[in-house]
Amino acid sequence: MAGEGAVLKKAREEKGLSYQEVEDSIKIRVRYLEALENENYGVLPGTTYTRGFLRTYAKHLGINPQEIIDSYNASLVKEAEPDIEPRLSPIPSNQVWFRPVVLAGMAILAVIIVVGIIFVSNLGNKSGTFHYTPTPLPAAPKASDQNTADSGMGQDTNTVGQEQNAGQPSQPQTEQYEGIVVELTFTADCWVVVNVDGKQALSGTIPSGKMQTLQADKQIEFVSIGNAGGLSLKVNGHTIPPLGKTGDVLQNYIIDENKVKELAGS
C-alpha cells in the first residue's frame, strides 16, 4: 500500500465514523469508500473519478486533500511502453515475362477488334435515310382569348391563396411530452449510472459530444454522476441549471413529476 488508504482509514476510525455515516454525508457508496481505504482502485471508474473521490473523502475527514492526491499519483504504475515492432521489408514482386508469341497474338487480336468496329459503324451509316417531319407550331391566341385566360388565372390564384391562409394555424403549437423526457448532452467525458422507473438504463463512461434521450413514466434517478460539470440536462424541453463543476461527483439526483412541474412553473 502506498499509504493514502491507510491515512483515510485511520482518520475515519479516530472520528468514530462508519462507512454508512460517511456515505450519507458525502454521497459516495460504501463499496467505493472501502476500495479507497484498501487502495483497490480497480473497482473505481478511472483515475479522474478516483482523484475526485479521494479529494471529497479527505475534506470530509479534515485531511489535506492535496497530500492524499500526491500520494495517490506516486502510487500509479507507469504504463509499459509499447514494443516497437521491426519494420517489415517489402515482399519483392515477381516480374511476369510474356513470350513474344503471346504478345504478337494479342496485337493481332486488337487489330481485328478495331477493324470490326469500323466495319459495323460504316454499315449502320449506309442503312436507310431518316426522314424528319416537323410538327406544326400552335397558332397564336387571339387578344380576347388571352384576356379571358388571364382573368380566370387571377380568380384561381386568389381562391388558392385564400384556401392556403385558411389552412394555416393562427398560433404556433407548444410541443407536448408524454411522461418524463430527459435529454442528456455530454460536453466532456462523464461516468454515469441512471435508472429509469427503477430499472438501470445507462451505466459507464460516456465520451464528450454524445447525446442521449431517456423517457420514463414516473421517475428518472441519476444514481451517480462523475464529472457533473460535463453533463447538461433538458427535462421536457426545460433546461436544468448546471449540476456541478468539472470533477464534481453527484449522486442520487432524482427527476420526477414534481420536478417537471417545478421547471414548468419557472
Short mmCIF file of C-alpha atoms in Angstrom, two decimals:
data_model
loop_
_atom_site.label_atom_id
_atom_site.label_comp_id
_atom_site.label_asym_id
_atom_site.label_seq_id
_atom_site.Cartn_x
_atom_site.Cartn_y
_atom_site.Cartn_z
CA MET A 1 0.00 0.00 0.00
CA ALA A 2 1.23 3.47 -0.87
CA GLY A 3 -0.22 4.95 2.32
CA GLU A 4 -3.12 7.22 1.33
CA GLY A 5 -5.69 4.50 2.05
CA ALA A 6 -4.27 3.82 5.49
CA VAL A 7 -4.33 7.56 6.29
CA LEU A 8 -8.02 7.80 5.34
CA LYS A 9 -8.96 4.70 7.30
CA LYS A 10 -7.12 5.88 10.42
CA ALA A 11 -8.77 9.30 10.28
CA ARG A 12 -12.24 7.76 9.89
CA GLU A 13 -11.74 5.37 12.80
CA GLU A 14 -10.41 8.17 15.02
CA LYS A 15 -13.57 10.15 14.34
CA GLY A 16 -15.68 7.08 15.12
CA LEU A 17 -17.46 7.17 11.73
CA SER A 18 -18.92 4.14 9.99
CA TYR A 19 -18.94 3.67 6.24
CA GLN A 20 -22.69 4.22 6.16
CA GLU A 21 -22.40 7.52 8.02
CA VAL A 22 -19.77 8.74 5.56
CA GLU A 23 -21.90 7.68 2.60
CA ASP A 24 -24.90 9.60 3.98
CA SER A 25 -22.75 12.73 4.31
CA ILE A 26 -20.76 12.83 1.04
CA LYS A 27 -22.89 10.51 -1.17
CA ILE A 28 -20.04 8.12 -2.03
CA ARG A 29 -21.08 4.49 -1.83
CA VAL A 30 -19.72 2.18 0.84
CA ARG A 31 -18.01 -0.14 -1.65
CA TYR A 32 -16.12 2.82 -3.12
CA LEU A 33 -15.09 4.00 0.38
CA GLU A 34 -13.75 0.54 1.17
CA ALA A 35 -11.89 0.49 -2.16
CA LEU A 36 -10.27 3.86 -1.38
CA GLU A 37 -9.07 2.72 2.04
CA ASN A 38 -7.80 -0.59 0.66
CA GLU A 39 -6.33 1.16 -2.40
CA ASN A 40 -8.26 -1.25 -4.58
CA TYR A 41 -8.59 1.30 -7.37
CA GLY A 42 -9.68 -1.23 -9.97
CA VAL A 43 -13.22 -1.02 -8.53
CA LEU A 44 -13.39 2.72 -9.32
CA PRO A 45 -14.29 4.14 -12.76
CA GLY A 46 -10.94 5.61 -13.81
CA THR A 47 -8.25 7.89 -12.39
CA THR A 48 -10.24 11.11 -12.84
CA TYR A 49 -13.10 9.90 -10.66
CA THR A 50 -10.69 8.27 -8.19
CA ARG A 51 -9.00 11.64 -7.59
CA GLY A 52 -12.41 13.26 -7.13
CA PHE A 53 -13.47 10.64 -4.57
CA LEU A 54 -10.14 10.93 -2.70
CA ARG A 55 -10.42 14.74 -2.57
CA THR A 56 -14.01 14.64 -1.27
CA TYR A 57 -13.27 11.93 1.30
CA ALA A 58 -10.14 13.72 2.58
CA LYS A 59 -12.01 17.04 3.02
CA HIS A 60 -14.75 15.29 4.97
CA LEU A 61 -12.19 13.72 7.34
CA GLY A 62 -10.27 17.00 7.80
CA ILE A 63 -7.17 15.84 5.90
CA ASN A 64 -5.23 17.97 3.42
CA PRO A 65 -6.65 16.72 0.07
CA GLN A 66 -3.51 17.61 -1.90
CA GLU A 67 -1.33 15.34 0.25
CA ILE A 68 -3.71 12.44 -0.43
CA ILE A 69 -3.76 13.18 -4.18
CA ASP A 70 0.06 13.44 -4.31
CA SER A 71 0.36 10.09 -2.54
CA TYR A 72 -2.10 8.52 -4.98
CA ASN A 73 -0.26 9.94 -8.01
CA ALA A 74 3.02 8.50 -6.71
CA SER A 75 1.42 5.05 -6.49
CA LEU A 76 0.32 4.97 -10.11
CA VAL A 77 2.22 2.46 -12.19
CA LYS A 78 3.58 3.86 -15.41
CA GLU A 79 2.15 2.18 -18.40
CA ALA A 80 4.62 -0.04 -20.17
CA GLU A 81 5.88 1.47 -23.37
CA PRO A 82 4.68 -0.47 -26.42
CA ASP A 83 7.22 -2.69 -28.08
CA ILE A 84 8.45 -1.27 -31.35
CA GLU A 85 7.94 -3.90 -33.98
CA PRO A 86 10.68 -4.27 -36.57
CA ARG A 87 9.89 -2.68 -39.90
CA LEU A 88 8.64 -5.24 -42.33
CA SER A 89 10.62 -5.47 -45.51
CA PRO A 90 8.53 -5.28 -48.69
CA ILE A 91 7.85 -8.53 -50.44
CA PRO A 92 9.58 -8.43 -53.80
CA SER A 93 7.15 -8.78 -56.66
CA ASN A 94 7.90 -11.36 -59.28
CA GLN A 95 8.05 -9.93 -62.77
CA VAL A 96 5.94 -11.72 -65.30
CA TRP A 97 7.58 -12.19 -68.65
CA PHE A 98 5.42 -12.82 -71.70
CA ARG A 99 6.71 -14.80 -74.60
CA PRO A 100 6.98 -12.95 -77.91
CA VAL A 101 4.39 -15.28 -79.45
CA VAL A 102 1.79 -14.29 -76.85
CA LEU A 103 2.46 -10.58 -77.40
CA ALA A 104 2.11 -10.96 -81.15
CA GLY A 105 -1.19 -12.80 -80.78
CA MET A 106 -2.60 -10.08 -78.54
CA ALA A 107 -1.61 -7.39 -81.07
CA ILE A 108 -3.35 -9.23 -83.92
CA LEU A 109 -6.50 -9.65 -81.82
CA ALA A 110 -6.57 -5.93 -81.05
CA VAL A 111 -6.31 -5.06 -84.78
CA ILE A 112 -9.19 -7.42 -85.63
CA ILE A 113 -11.42 -5.81 -82.96
CA VAL A 114 -10.72 -2.29 -84.26
CA VAL A 115 -11.43 -3.28 -87.88
CA GLY A 116 -14.69 -4.94 -86.84
CA ILE A 117 -15.86 -1.80 -85.02
CA ILE A 118 -15.12 0.40 -88.06
CA PHE A 119 -16.97 -2.00 -90.39
CA VAL A 120 -20.10 -2.09 -88.20
CA SER A 121 -20.14 1.72 -87.96
CA ASN A 122 -19.93 2.19 -91.74
CA LEU A 123 -22.68 -0.40 -92.29
CA GLY A 124 -25.03 1.49 -89.99
CA ASN A 125 -24.42 4.80 -91.78
CA LYS A 126 -25.29 3.25 -95.20
CA SER A 127 -28.71 2.00 -93.99
CA GLY A 128 -32.00 3.74 -94.97
CA THR A 129 -32.29 7.54 -94.93
CA PHE A 130 -34.03 9.03 -91.91
CA HIS A 131 -36.92 11.37 -92.73
CA TYR A 132 -37.88 14.12 -90.27
CA THR A 133 -41.37 15.60 -90.36
CA PRO A 134 -41.56 18.89 -88.45
CA THR A 135 -44.51 19.34 -86.09
CA PRO A 136 -46.53 22.50 -86.86
CA LEU A 137 -46.46 25.17 -84.16
CA PRO A 138 -49.79 26.10 -82.49
CA ALA A 139 -51.46 29.29 -83.70
CA ALA A 140 -51.04 32.38 -81.52
CA PRO A 141 -54.08 33.03 -79.28
CA LYS A 142 -56.36 35.95 -80.02
CA ALA A 143 -56.34 39.04 -77.80
CA SER A 144 -59.86 38.32 -76.48
CA ASP A 145 -58.91 34.73 -75.56
CA GLN A 146 -55.76 35.97 -73.77
CA ASN A 147 -57.75 38.43 -71.63
CA THR A 148 -60.26 35.75 -70.67
CA ALA A 149 -57.47 33.33 -69.69
CA ASP A 150 -55.67 35.98 -67.58
CA SER A 151 -58.94 36.81 -65.76
CA GLY A 152 -59.54 33.15 -64.97
CA MET A 153 -55.98 32.67 -63.70
CA GLY A 154 -56.35 35.66 -61.37
CA GLN A 155 -59.51 34.23 -59.85
CA ASP A 156 -57.93 30.81 -59.37
CA THR A 157 -54.85 32.37 -57.72
CA ASN A 158 -56.96 34.33 -55.25
CA THR A 159 -59.01 31.24 -54.42
CA VAL A 160 -55.86 29.14 -53.80
CA GLY A 161 -54.34 31.88 -51.64
CA GLN A 162 -57.49 32.06 -49.50
CA GLU A 163 -57.54 28.28 -49.07
CA GLN A 164 -53.88 28.24 -48.01
CA ASN A 165 -54.39 31.07 -45.49
CA ALA A 166 -57.47 29.32 -44.09
CA GLY A 167 -55.45 26.14 -43.51
CA GLN A 168 -52.66 27.83 -41.52
CA PRO A 169 -52.87 27.79 -37.67
CA SER A 170 -53.34 31.18 -36.02
CA GLN A 171 -50.80 30.44 -33.26
CA PRO A 172 -47.76 28.11 -33.01
CA GLN A 173 -48.50 24.95 -31.07
CA THR A 174 -46.45 24.03 -27.98
CA GLU A 175 -44.59 20.68 -28.15
CA GLN A 176 -46.26 18.08 -25.94
CA TYR A 177 -44.32 15.46 -23.95
CA GLU A 178 -45.62 12.12 -22.76
CA GLY A 179 -44.33 11.27 -19.29
CA ILE A 180 -40.84 12.48 -18.33
CA VAL A 181 -38.37 13.04 -21.20
CA VAL A 182 -34.77 13.91 -20.30
CA GLU A 183 -32.22 14.92 -22.95
CA LEU A 184 -28.57 14.39 -21.91
CA THR A 185 -25.75 16.27 -23.66
CA PHE A 186 -22.18 15.31 -22.70
CA THR A 187 -19.80 18.27 -23.09
CA ALA A 188 -16.94 16.27 -21.52
CA ASP A 189 -16.21 12.65 -20.63
CA CYS A 190 -18.62 11.67 -17.86
CA TRP A 191 -19.26 8.48 -15.88
CA VAL A 192 -22.95 7.90 -15.11
CA VAL A 193 -25.35 5.33 -13.68
CA VAL A 194 -29.02 6.09 -14.45
CA ASN A 195 -32.21 4.19 -13.52
CA VAL A 196 -35.50 4.73 -15.39
CA ASP A 197 -38.62 3.74 -13.41
CA GLY A 198 -36.43 1.59 -11.14
CA LYS A 199 -34.54 -0.21 -13.92
CA GLN A 200 -30.97 0.56 -14.96
CA ALA A 201 -30.93 2.27 -18.36
CA LEU A 202 -27.43 3.75 -18.57
CA SER A 203 -24.12 2.79 -16.98
CA GLY A 204 -20.50 3.55 -17.85
CA THR A 205 -18.29 6.32 -19.18
CA ILE A 206 -19.91 8.42 -21.94
CA PRO A 207 -17.45 10.35 -24.17
CA SER A 208 -17.70 14.06 -24.89
CA GLY A 209 -20.05 15.07 -27.73
CA LYS A 210 -22.56 12.25 -27.21
CA MET A 211 -26.32 12.84 -26.73
CA GLN A 212 -28.83 10.52 -25.06
CA THR A 213 -32.62 10.72 -24.56
CA LEU A 214 -34.37 8.88 -21.70
CA GLN A 215 -38.15 8.59 -21.16
CA ALA A 216 -39.94 7.48 -18.00
CA ASP A 217 -43.47 7.24 -16.68
CA LYS A 218 -42.75 8.24 -13.08
CA GLN A 219 -39.08 8.83 -12.28
CA ILE A 220 -35.53 9.07 -13.65
CA GLU A 221 -32.83 8.61 -10.98
CA PHE A 222 -29.20 9.63 -11.57
CA VAL A 223 -27.63 7.16 -9.13
CA SER A 224 -24.16 8.58 -9.74
CA ILE A 225 -22.69 11.30 -11.96
CA GLY A 226 -18.92 11.58 -12.23
CA ASN A 227 -17.64 14.93 -13.56
CA ALA A 228 -21.02 16.64 -13.14
CA GLY A 229 -19.76 19.74 -14.94
CA GLY A 230 -19.56 17.77 -18.19
CA LEU A 231 -23.30 16.96 -18.34
CA SER A 232 -26.18 19.23 -19.48
CA LEU A 233 -29.83 18.22 -18.97
CA LYS A 234 -33.16 19.19 -20.54
CA VAL A 235 -36.40 17.98 -18.89
CA ASN A 236 -39.49 18.12 -21.15
CA GLY A 237 -37.85 20.95 -23.09
CA HIS A 238 -36.75 22.91 -19.97
CA THR A 239 -33.01 23.39 -19.39
CA ILE A 240 -31.75 22.45 -15.90
CA PRO A 241 -29.00 24.66 -14.37
CA PRO A 242 -25.52 23.03 -14.16
CA LEU A 243 -25.44 20.20 -11.62
CA GLY A 244 -21.85 20.89 -10.57
CA LYS A 245 -18.34 21.83 -11.62
CA THR A 246 -15.76 19.84 -13.57
CA GLY A 247 -14.62 16.88 -11.46
CA ASP A 248 -17.57 17.06 -9.02
CA VAL A 249 -19.32 13.82 -8.09
CA LEU A 250 -23.12 13.90 -7.73
CA GLN A 251 -25.27 11.04 -6.51
CA ASN A 252 -28.98 10.24 -6.09
CA TYR A 253 -30.29 13.13 -8.23
CA ILE A 254 -33.98 12.39 -8.95
CA ILE A 255 -36.28 13.84 -11.61
CA ASP A 256 -39.98 13.08 -11.04
CA GLU A 257 -43.37 14.65 -11.72
CA ASN A 258 -42.85 17.28 -9.01
CA LYS A 259 -39.53 18.30 -10.60
CA VAL A 260 -41.21 18.62 -14.02
CA LYS A 261 -43.96 20.83 -12.53
CA GLU A 262 -41.34 22.97 -10.79
CA LEU A 263 -39.43 23.52 -14.04
CA ALA A 264 -42.63 24.28 -15.97
CA GLY A 265 -43.64 26.88 -13.35
CA SER A 266 -40.25 28.64 -13.50
#
